[in-house]
mmCIF file of C-alpha atoms in Angstrom:
data_model
loop_
_atom_site.group_PDB
_atom_site.id
_atom_site.type_symbol
_atom_site.label_atom_id
_atom_site.label_comp_id
_atom_site.label_asym_id
_atom_site.label_seq_id
_atom_site.Cartn_x
_atom_site.Cartn_y
_atom_site.Cartn_z
ATOM 1 C CA MET A 1 0.703 17.102 -7.634
ATOM 2 C CA PRO A 2 -0.021 14.754 -4.714
ATOM 3 C CA TYR A 3 2.572 13.365 -2.341
ATOM 4 C CA GLY A 4 2.489 9.795 -1.087
ATOM 5 C CA ASN A 5 3.526 6.211 -1.766
ATOM 6 C CA LEU A 6 3.209 4.443 -5.106
ATOM 7 C CA SER A 7 3.242 0.654 -5.081
ATOM 8 C CA VAL A 8 4.022 -0.872 -8.480
ATOM 9 C CA THR A 9 3.427 -4.614 -8.754
ATOM 10 C CA VAL A 10 5.010 -5.967 -11.922
ATOM 11 C CA VAL A 11 2.833 -9.033 -12.430
ATOM 12 C CA ALA A 12 3.647 -10.572 -15.825
ATOM 13 C CA GLY A 13 4.374 -10.092 -19.511
ATOM 14 C CA ARG A 14 2.703 -11.493 -22.595
ATOM 15 C CA ASN A 15 3.486 -11.628 -26.301
ATOM 16 C CA LEU A 16 6.948 -10.166 -25.687
ATOM 17 C CA LYS A 17 9.105 -9.815 -28.792
ATOM 18 C CA ASN A 18 11.695 -12.574 -28.735
ATOM 19 C CA LYS A 19 15.241 -11.162 -28.657
ATOM 20 C CA GLU A 20 16.987 -14.567 -28.526
ATOM 21 C CA LEU A 21 18.278 -16.460 -31.554
ATOM 22 C CA PHE A 22 18.440 -19.707 -29.583
ATOM 23 C CA GLY A 23 16.635 -20.663 -26.390
ATOM 24 C CA LYS A 24 14.253 -18.605 -24.288
ATOM 25 C CA MET A 25 14.640 -15.007 -23.071
ATOM 26 C CA ASP A 26 15.401 -14.178 -19.427
ATOM 27 C CA PRO A 27 13.242 -11.045 -18.977
ATOM 28 C CA TYR A 28 13.315 -8.491 -16.175
ATOM 29 C CA CYS A 29 11.813 -5.011 -15.799
ATOM 30 C CA LYS A 30 13.232 -1.648 -14.777
ATOM 31 C CA VAL A 31 10.783 0.832 -13.258
ATOM 32 C CA LYS A 32 11.749 4.467 -12.770
ATOM 33 C CA LEU A 33 9.960 7.326 -10.995
ATOM 34 C CA GLY A 34 11.924 10.570 -10.896
ATOM 35 C CA GLN A 35 15.517 9.624 -10.051
ATOM 36 C CA ASN A 36 14.532 6.396 -8.250
ATOM 37 C CA GLU A 37 15.023 3.313 -10.454
ATOM 38 C CA GLN A 38 14.298 -0.244 -9.326
ATOM 39 C CA ARG A 39 14.247 -3.577 -11.102
ATOM 40 C CA THR A 40 12.499 -6.885 -10.795
ATOM 41 C CA LYS A 41 14.242 -10.190 -10.471
ATOM 42 C CA THR A 42 15.114 -11.948 -13.736
ATOM 43 C CA HIS A 43 12.674 -14.676 -14.798
ATOM 44 C CA SER A 44 15.094 -17.281 -16.125
ATOM 45 C CA ASN A 45 13.690 -18.892 -19.278
ATOM 46 C CA GLY A 46 10.546 -16.754 -18.895
ATOM 47 C CA GLY A 47 10.460 -16.384 -22.664
ATOM 48 C CA LYS A 48 7.562 -14.425 -24.145
ATOM 49 C CA THR A 49 5.333 -14.920 -21.057
ATOM 50 C CA PRO A 50 7.383 -14.158 -17.920
ATOM 51 C CA VAL A 51 5.832 -13.936 -14.464
ATOM 52 C CA TRP A 52 7.405 -11.736 -11.770
ATOM 53 C CA GLU A 53 4.659 -10.846 -9.273
ATOM 54 C CA GLN A 54 7.082 -8.437 -7.628
ATOM 55 C CA GLU A 55 6.123 -5.264 -5.763
ATOM 56 C CA LEU A 56 8.282 -2.125 -5.921
ATOM 57 C CA GLN A 57 7.735 0.923 -3.679
ATOM 58 C CA PHE A 58 8.260 4.575 -4.651
ATOM 59 C CA ASN A 59 7.860 7.853 -2.766
ATOM 60 C CA VAL A 60 5.897 10.345 -4.843
ATOM 61 C CA ILE A 61 7.041 13.953 -4.556
ATOM 62 C CA GLU A 62 6.580 17.125 -6.599
ATOM 63 C CA GLY A 63 7.172 16.583 -10.302
ATOM 64 C CA HIS A 64 6.617 12.803 -10.305
ATOM 65 C CA GLY A 65 3.823 12.421 -12.846
ATOM 66 C CA ILE A 66 5.287 9.839 -15.256
ATOM 67 C CA LEU A 67 6.303 6.249 -14.516
ATOM 68 C CA HIS A 68 8.915 4.913 -16.954
ATOM 69 C CA VAL A 69 8.898 1.118 -17.446
ATOM 70 C CA GLU A 70 11.349 -0.931 -19.524
ATOM 71 C CA CYS A 71 11.503 -4.671 -20.157
ATOM 72 C CA TRP A 72 14.929 -6.226 -20.793
ATOM 73 C CA ASP A 73 16.361 -9.609 -21.757
ATOM 74 C CA ASP A 74 19.177 -10.567 -19.382
ATOM 75 C CA ASP A 75 22.109 -11.738 -21.531
ATOM 76 C CA ALA A 76 25.666 -12.764 -20.668
ATOM 77 C CA GLY A 77 27.209 -10.030 -22.858
ATOM 78 C CA SER A 78 24.924 -7.037 -22.873
ATOM 79 C CA ASP A 79 21.211 -6.972 -22.089
ATOM 80 C CA ASP A 80 18.715 -6.335 -24.910
ATOM 81 C CA CYS A 81 15.817 -3.909 -24.519
ATOM 82 C CA ILE A 82 12.573 -5.713 -25.360
ATOM 83 C CA GLY A 83 10.366 -2.636 -25.070
ATOM 84 C CA LYS A 84 9.365 0.337 -22.932
ATOM 85 C CA THR A 85 6.461 2.581 -22.034
ATOM 86 C CA ASP A 86 5.729 5.771 -20.104
ATOM 87 C CA ILE A 87 2.642 5.782 -17.883
ATOM 88 C CA ALA A 88 0.938 9.041 -16.881
ATOM 89 C CA LEU A 89 0.030 8.737 -13.197
ATOM 90 C CA ALA A 90 -2.850 11.261 -13.052
ATOM 91 C CA LYS A 91 -5.420 8.435 -13.326
ATOM 92 C CA VAL A 92 -3.731 6.481 -10.513
ATOM 93 C CA PHE A 93 -3.543 9.565 -8.274
ATOM 94 C CA GLN A 94 -7.293 10.079 -8.789
ATOM 95 C CA ALA A 95 -8.557 6.478 -8.498
ATOM 96 C CA GLN A 96 -5.688 5.239 -6.248
ATOM 97 C CA LEU A 97 -5.729 1.886 -8.098
ATOM 98 C CA ASP A 98 -4.995 0.854 -11.677
ATOM 99 C CA ASP A 99 -4.655 -2.792 -12.765
ATOM 100 C CA GLU A 100 -4.113 -3.196 -16.495
ATOM 101 C CA TRP A 101 -1.973 -4.466 -19.346
ATOM 102 C CA PHE A 102 0.315 -1.759 -20.754
ATOM 103 C CA THR A 103 1.704 -2.042 -24.292
ATOM 104 C CA ILE A 104 5.483 -1.745 -24.526
ATOM 105 C CA SER A 105 7.123 -0.552 -27.745
ATOM 106 C CA GLY A 106 10.541 -0.880 -29.332
ATOM 107 C CA ASP A 107 12.628 2.076 -30.499
ATOM 108 C CA SER A 108 10.714 2.046 -33.805
ATOM 109 C CA GLY A 109 7.430 2.609 -31.948
ATOM 110 C CA LYS A 110 6.042 -0.814 -32.920
ATOM 111 C CA PRO A 111 4.373 -2.874 -30.156
ATOM 112 C CA HIS A 112 6.705 -5.436 -28.577
ATOM 113 C CA GLY A 113 4.253 -7.007 -26.132
ATOM 114 C CA GLU A 114 2.436 -6.091 -22.937
ATOM 115 C CA LEU A 115 3.186 -5.861 -19.231
ATOM 116 C CA ARG A 116 0.580 -6.269 -16.522
ATOM 117 C CA LEU A 117 1.116 -3.728 -13.756
ATOM 118 C CA VAL A 118 -0.934 -3.078 -10.640
ATOM 119 C CA LEU A 119 -0.452 0.517 -9.482
ATOM 120 C CA ARG A 120 -1.637 1.565 -6.013
ATOM 121 C CA PHE A 121 -1.309 5.104 -4.717
ATOM 122 C CA LYS A 122 -1.611 6.002 -1.048
ATOM 123 C CA PRO A 123 -1.650 9.778 -0.535
ATOM 124 C CA ASP A 124 0.402 11.233 2.297
ATOM 125 C CA ALA A 125 -2.137 12.733 4.701
ATOM 126 C CA GLN A 126 0.463 15.185 6.073
ATOM 127 C CA GLN A 127 1.330 16.797 2.727
ATOM 128 C CA GLY A 128 -0.910 19.451 1.258
ATOM 129 C CA GLN A 129 -3.379 19.326 4.130
ATOM 130 C CA PRO A 130 -4.186 22.477 6.095
ATOM 131 C CA GLN A 131 -3.092 22.259 9.708
ATOM 132 C CA SER A 132 -5.899 22.657 12.234
ATOM 133 C CA TRP A 133 -5.306 25.029 15.109
ATOM 134 C CA GLY A 134 -5.938 24.032 18.697
ATOM 135 C CA ALA A 135 -5.210 20.443 19.641
ATOM 136 C CA PRO A 136 -1.631 19.237 19.312
ATOM 137 C CA VAL A 137 -0.990 16.958 16.328
ATOM 138 C CA GLY A 138 -1.720 13.318 17.102
ATOM 139 C CA LEU A 139 -4.153 13.906 19.987
ATOM 140 C CA PRO A 140 -7.896 13.381 19.577
ATOM 141 C CA PRO A 141 -10.055 16.471 20.022
ATOM 142 C CA GLN A 142 -11.361 16.880 23.571
ATOM 143 C CA GLN A 143 -15.128 16.676 24.006
ATOM 144 C CA ALA A 144 -16.833 19.487 25.880
ATOM 145 C CA GLY A 145 -17.348 18.753 29.579
ATOM 146 C CA MET A 146 -14.941 15.806 29.594
ATOM 147 C CA PRO A 147 -11.608 15.664 31.419
ATOM 148 C CA PRO A 148 -8.485 15.593 29.295
ATOM 149 C CA PRO A 149 -7.301 12.116 28.254
ATOM 150 C CA GLY A 150 -5.513 10.265 31.020
ATOM 151 C CA GLN A 151 -7.299 12.116 33.868
ATOM 152 C CA GLY A 152 -10.313 10.586 35.493
ATOM 153 C CA GLY A 153 -13.054 12.023 37.664
ATOM 154 C CA TYR A 154 -13.399 15.767 38.004
ATOM 155 C CA GLY A 155 -10.291 16.585 36.004
ATOM 156 C CA GLY A 156 -9.796 19.942 37.694
ATOM 157 C CA TYR A 157 -6.599 21.362 39.131
ATOM 158 C CA PRO A 158 -5.286 20.485 41.623
ATOM 159 C CA PRO A 159 -6.197 16.828 41.047
ATOM 160 C CA GLN A 160 -9.023 15.701 43.319
ATOM 161 C CA GLN A 161 -8.896 12.613 45.508
ATOM 162 C CA GLN A 162 -10.599 9.629 43.854
ATOM 163 C CA TYR A 163 -13.041 7.462 45.837
ATOM 164 C CA GLY A 164 -11.172 4.582 47.514
ATOM 165 C CA MET A 165 -7.757 6.059 46.755
ATOM 166 C CA PRO A 166 -5.328 7.353 49.414
ATOM 167 C CA PRO A 167 -4.706 11.098 49.392
ATOM 168 C CA GLN A 168 -1.951 12.238 47.034
ATOM 169 C CA GLN A 169 0.803 14.560 48.095
ATOM 170 C CA GLN A 170 1.045 17.706 45.998
ATOM 171 C CA TYR A 171 4.532 18.874 45.117
ATOM 172 C CA GLY A 172 5.446 21.982 47.047
ATOM 173 C CA MET A 173 2.573 21.375 49.474
ATOM 174 C CA PRO A 174 2.740 19.794 52.952
ATOM 175 C CA PRO A 175 1.130 16.327 53.283
ATOM 176 C CA GLN A 176 -2.643 16.425 53.833
ATOM 177 C CA GLN A 177 -3.879 15.750 57.372
ATOM 178 C CA GLN A 178 -6.617 13.142 57.894
#
């Protein structure tokens, strides 16, 4: 199971089952990965075709292979569930991008509309990668015959005097005579 960052953009809904007797629905979505649950803003009077275009961010860790998405109608009393779906993330982990309409279903299993989600996965380069031995982490490898980064000229020890530069005093050594 890869580690990394999952970006979920909840774009829009279409053909959502109307849960209102009068007026238009006020839909929002809840998206859950593992124990982390987030929600979109409510699209007031969004009806059967709401638009959110809202991005949610999740950290992917071990055991996070299913994304749970629910669409709700925001009501004054209690909110009504329009529909829900579970999305297996294996395809997203492989391709790192998935942009499609997902069917949401009611408790009976019947389709209650669709949600357009854009899923982007960015793997964590530090997790699951073998550590290379030698150079400290974060430093570029040193090329053969070149001085270490930040040292010019010869690069030997003790540091050599550079052309046009005054002599440098070495710690623990008396000043050089000219």
